[in-house]
mmCIF file of N, CA and C in Angstrom:
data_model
loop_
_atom_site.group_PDB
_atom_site.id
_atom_site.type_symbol
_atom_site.label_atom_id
_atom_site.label_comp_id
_atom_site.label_asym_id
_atom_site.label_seq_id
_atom_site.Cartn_x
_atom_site.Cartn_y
_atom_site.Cartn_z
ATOM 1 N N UNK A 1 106.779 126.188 95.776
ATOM 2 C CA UNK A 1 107.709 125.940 96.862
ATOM 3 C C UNK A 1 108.916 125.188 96.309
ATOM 4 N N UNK A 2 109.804 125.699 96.814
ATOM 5 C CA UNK A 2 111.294 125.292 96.253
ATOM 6 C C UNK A 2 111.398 123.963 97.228
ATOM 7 N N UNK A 3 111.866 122.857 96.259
ATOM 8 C CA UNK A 3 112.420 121.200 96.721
ATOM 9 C C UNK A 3 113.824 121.965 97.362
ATOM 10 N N UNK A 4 114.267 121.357 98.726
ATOM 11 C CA UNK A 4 115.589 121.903 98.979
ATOM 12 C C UNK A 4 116.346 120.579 98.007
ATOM 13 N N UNK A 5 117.774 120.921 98.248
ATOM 14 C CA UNK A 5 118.371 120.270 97.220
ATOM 15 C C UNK A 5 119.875 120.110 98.379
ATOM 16 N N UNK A 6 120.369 119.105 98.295
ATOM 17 C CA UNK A 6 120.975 118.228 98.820
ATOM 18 C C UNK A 6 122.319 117.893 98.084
ATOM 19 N N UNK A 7 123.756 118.410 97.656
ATOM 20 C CA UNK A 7 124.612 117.652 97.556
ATOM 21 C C UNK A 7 125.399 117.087 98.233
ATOM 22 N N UNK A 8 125.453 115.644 98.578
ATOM 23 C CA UNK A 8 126.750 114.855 99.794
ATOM 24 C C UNK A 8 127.903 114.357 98.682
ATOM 25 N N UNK A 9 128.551 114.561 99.325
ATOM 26 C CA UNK A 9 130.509 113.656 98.690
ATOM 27 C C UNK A 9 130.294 112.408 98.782
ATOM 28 N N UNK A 10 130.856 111.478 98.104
ATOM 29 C CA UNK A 10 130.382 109.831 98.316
ATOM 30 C C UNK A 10 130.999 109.642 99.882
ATOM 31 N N UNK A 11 131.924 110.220 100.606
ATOM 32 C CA UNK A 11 131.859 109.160 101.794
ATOM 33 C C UNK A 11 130.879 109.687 102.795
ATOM 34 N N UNK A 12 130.480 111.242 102.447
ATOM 35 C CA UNK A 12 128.871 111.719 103.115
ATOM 36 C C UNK A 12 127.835 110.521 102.806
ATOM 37 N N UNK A 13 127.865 110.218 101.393
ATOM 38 C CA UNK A 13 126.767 109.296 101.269
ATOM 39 C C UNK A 13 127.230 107.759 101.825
ATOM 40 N N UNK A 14 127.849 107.673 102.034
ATOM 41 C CA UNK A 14 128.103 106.234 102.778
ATOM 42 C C UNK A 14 127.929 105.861 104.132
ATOM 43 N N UNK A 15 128.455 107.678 104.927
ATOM 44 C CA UNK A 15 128.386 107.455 106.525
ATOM 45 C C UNK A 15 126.479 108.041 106.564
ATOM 46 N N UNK A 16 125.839 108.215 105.348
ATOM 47 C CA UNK A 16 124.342 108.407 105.570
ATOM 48 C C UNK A 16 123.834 107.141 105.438
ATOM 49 N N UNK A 17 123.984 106.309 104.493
ATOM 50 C CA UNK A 17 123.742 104.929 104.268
ATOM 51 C C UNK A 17 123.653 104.410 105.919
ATOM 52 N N UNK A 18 125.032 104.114 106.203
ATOM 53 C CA UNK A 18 125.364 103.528 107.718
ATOM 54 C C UNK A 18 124.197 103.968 108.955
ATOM 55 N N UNK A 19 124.158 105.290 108.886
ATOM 56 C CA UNK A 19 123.475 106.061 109.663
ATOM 57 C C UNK A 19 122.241 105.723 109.906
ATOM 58 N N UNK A 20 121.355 105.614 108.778
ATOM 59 C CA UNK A 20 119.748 105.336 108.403
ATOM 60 C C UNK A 20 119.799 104.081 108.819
ATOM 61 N N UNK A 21 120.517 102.654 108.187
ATOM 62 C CA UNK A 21 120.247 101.464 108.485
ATOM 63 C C UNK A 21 120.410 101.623 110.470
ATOM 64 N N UNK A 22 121.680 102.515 111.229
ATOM 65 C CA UNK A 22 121.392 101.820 112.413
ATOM 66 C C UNK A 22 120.104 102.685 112.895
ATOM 67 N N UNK A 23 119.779 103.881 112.605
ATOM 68 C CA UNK A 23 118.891 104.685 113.102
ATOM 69 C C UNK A 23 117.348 103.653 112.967
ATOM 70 N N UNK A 24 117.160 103.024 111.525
ATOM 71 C CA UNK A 24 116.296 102.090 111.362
ATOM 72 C C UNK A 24 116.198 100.746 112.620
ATOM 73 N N UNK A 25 117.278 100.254 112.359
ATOM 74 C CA UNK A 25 117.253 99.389 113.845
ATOM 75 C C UNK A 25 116.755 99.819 115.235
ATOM 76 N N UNK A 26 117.412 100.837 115.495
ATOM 77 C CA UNK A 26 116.778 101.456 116.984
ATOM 78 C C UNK A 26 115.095 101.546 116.555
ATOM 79 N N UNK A 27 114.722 102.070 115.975
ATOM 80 C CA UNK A 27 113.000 101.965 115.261
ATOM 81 C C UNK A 27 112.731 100.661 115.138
ATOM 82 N N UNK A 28 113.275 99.598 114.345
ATOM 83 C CA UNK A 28 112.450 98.479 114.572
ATOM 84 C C UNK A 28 112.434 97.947 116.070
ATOM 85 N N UNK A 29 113.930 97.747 116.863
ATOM 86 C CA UNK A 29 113.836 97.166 117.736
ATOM 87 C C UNK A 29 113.017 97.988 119.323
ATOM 88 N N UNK A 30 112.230 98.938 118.820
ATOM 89 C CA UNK A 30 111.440 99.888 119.818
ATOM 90 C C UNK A 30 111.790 101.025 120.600
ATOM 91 N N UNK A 31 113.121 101.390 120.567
ATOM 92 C CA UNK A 31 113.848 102.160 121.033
ATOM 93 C C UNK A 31 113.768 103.183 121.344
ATOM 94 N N UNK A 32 112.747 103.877 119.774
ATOM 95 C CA UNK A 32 113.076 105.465 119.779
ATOM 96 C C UNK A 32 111.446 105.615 119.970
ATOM 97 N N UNK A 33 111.535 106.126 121.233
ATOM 98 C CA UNK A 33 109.851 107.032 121.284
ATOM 99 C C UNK A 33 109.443 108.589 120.668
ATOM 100 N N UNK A 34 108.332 108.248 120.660
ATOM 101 C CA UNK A 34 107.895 109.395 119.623
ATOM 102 C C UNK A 34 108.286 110.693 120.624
ATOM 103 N N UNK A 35 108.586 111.965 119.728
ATOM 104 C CA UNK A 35 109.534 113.028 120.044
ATOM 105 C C UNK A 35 110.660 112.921 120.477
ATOM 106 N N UNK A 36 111.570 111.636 120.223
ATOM 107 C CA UNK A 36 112.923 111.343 120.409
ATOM 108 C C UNK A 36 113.730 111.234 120.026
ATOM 109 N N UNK A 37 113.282 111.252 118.655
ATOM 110 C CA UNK A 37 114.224 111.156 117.181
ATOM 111 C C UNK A 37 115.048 111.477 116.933
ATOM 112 N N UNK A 38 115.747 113.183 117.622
ATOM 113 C CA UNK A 38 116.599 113.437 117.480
ATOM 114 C C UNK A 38 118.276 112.723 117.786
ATOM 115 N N UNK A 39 117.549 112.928 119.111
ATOM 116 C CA UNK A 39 118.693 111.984 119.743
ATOM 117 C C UNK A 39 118.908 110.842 119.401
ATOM 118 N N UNK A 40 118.393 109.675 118.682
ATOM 119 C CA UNK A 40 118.526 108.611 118.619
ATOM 120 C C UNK A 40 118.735 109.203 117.081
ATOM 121 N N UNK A 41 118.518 109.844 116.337
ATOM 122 C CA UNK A 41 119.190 109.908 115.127
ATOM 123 C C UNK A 41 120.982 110.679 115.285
ATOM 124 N N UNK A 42 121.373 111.123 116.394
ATOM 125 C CA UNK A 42 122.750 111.905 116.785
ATOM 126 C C UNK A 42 122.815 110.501 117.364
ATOM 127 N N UNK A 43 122.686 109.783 117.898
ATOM 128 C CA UNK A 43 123.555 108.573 118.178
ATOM 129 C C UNK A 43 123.837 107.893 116.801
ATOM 130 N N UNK A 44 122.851 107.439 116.014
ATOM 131 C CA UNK A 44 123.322 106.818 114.707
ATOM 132 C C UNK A 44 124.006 107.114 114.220
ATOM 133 N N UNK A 45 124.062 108.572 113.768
ATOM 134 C CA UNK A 45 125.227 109.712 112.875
ATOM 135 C C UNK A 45 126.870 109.618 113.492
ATOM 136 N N UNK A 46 126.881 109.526 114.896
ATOM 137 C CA UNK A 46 128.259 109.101 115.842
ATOM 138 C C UNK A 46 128.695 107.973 115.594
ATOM 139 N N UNK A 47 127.826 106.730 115.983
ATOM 140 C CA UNK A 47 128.206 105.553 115.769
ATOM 141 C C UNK A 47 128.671 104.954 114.398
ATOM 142 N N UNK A 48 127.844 105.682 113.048
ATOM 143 C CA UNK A 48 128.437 105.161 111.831
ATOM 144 C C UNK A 48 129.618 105.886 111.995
ATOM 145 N N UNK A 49 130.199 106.858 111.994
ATOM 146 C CA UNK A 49 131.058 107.590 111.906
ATOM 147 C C UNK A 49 132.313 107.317 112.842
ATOM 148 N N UNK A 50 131.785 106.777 113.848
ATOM 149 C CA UNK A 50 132.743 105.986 114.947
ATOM 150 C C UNK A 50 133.440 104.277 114.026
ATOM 151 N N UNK A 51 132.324 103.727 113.578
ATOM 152 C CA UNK A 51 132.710 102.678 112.742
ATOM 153 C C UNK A 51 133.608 103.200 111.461
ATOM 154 N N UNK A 52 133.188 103.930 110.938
ATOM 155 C CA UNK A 52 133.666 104.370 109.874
ATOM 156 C C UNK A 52 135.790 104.803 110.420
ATOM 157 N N UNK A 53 135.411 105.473 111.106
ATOM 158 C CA UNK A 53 136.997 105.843 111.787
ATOM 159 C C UNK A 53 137.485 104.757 112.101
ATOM 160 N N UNK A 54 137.374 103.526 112.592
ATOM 161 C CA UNK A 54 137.781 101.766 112.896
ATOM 162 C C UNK A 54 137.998 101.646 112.072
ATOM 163 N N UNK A 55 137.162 101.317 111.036
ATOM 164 C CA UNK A 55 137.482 100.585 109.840
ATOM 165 C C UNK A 55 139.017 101.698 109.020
ATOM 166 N N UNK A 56 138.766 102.608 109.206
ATOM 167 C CA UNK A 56 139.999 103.587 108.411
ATOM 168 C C UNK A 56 141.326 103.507 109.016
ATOM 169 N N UNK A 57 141.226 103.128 110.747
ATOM 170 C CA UNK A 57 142.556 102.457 111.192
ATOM 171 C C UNK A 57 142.685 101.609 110.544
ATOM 172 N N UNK A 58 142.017 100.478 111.014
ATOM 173 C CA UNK A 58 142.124 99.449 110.652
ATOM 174 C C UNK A 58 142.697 98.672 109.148
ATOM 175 N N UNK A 59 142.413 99.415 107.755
ATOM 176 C CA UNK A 59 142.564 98.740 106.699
ATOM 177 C C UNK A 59 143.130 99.964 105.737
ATOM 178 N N UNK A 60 144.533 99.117 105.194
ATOM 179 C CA UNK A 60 145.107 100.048 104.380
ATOM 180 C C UNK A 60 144.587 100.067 103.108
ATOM 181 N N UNK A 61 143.545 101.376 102.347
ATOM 182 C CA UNK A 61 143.231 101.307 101.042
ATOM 183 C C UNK A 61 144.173 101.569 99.878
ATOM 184 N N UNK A 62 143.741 100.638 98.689
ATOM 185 C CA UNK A 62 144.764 101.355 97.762
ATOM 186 C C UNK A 62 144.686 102.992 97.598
ATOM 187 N N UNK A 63 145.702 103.325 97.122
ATOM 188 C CA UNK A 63 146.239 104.960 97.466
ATOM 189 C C UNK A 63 147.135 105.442 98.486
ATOM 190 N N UNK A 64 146.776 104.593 99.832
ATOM 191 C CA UNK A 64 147.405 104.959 100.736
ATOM 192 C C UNK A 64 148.380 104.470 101.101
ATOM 193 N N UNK A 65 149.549 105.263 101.749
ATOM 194 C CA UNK A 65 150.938 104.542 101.946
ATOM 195 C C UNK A 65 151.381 105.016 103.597
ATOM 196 N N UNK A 66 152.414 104.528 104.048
ATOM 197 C CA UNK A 66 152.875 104.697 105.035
ATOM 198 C C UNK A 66 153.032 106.011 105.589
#
């Protein structure tokens, strides 16, 4: 059986990073009931990605100009 295989771009891997830690929170703090996962993993995936878009208003990186 073939391992699937997975390449992400580093800011894929960053808004996955984000994603897992809040998806993890909703799990520790009791949130997500069993067969619910989905949805509470499509909220995580929004919300990093919602942060992620803030923070990109928000702060000018080097490279970027007016």
């Amino acid at each position: 059986m073939a391992k699937p295989y997975i390449s992400l771009k580093p800011t894929e891997q960053t808004l996955t990073t984000a994603a897992a830690g809040i998806y993890a929170a909703y799990i520790t703090a009791g949130r997500v009931a069993n067969g619910e996962e989905k949805p509470w993993m499509d909220r995580a995936i929004r919300e990093a990605i919602r942060i992620a878009r803030t923070i990109d208003e928000s702060v000018q990186s080097d490279g970027e100009f007016d």
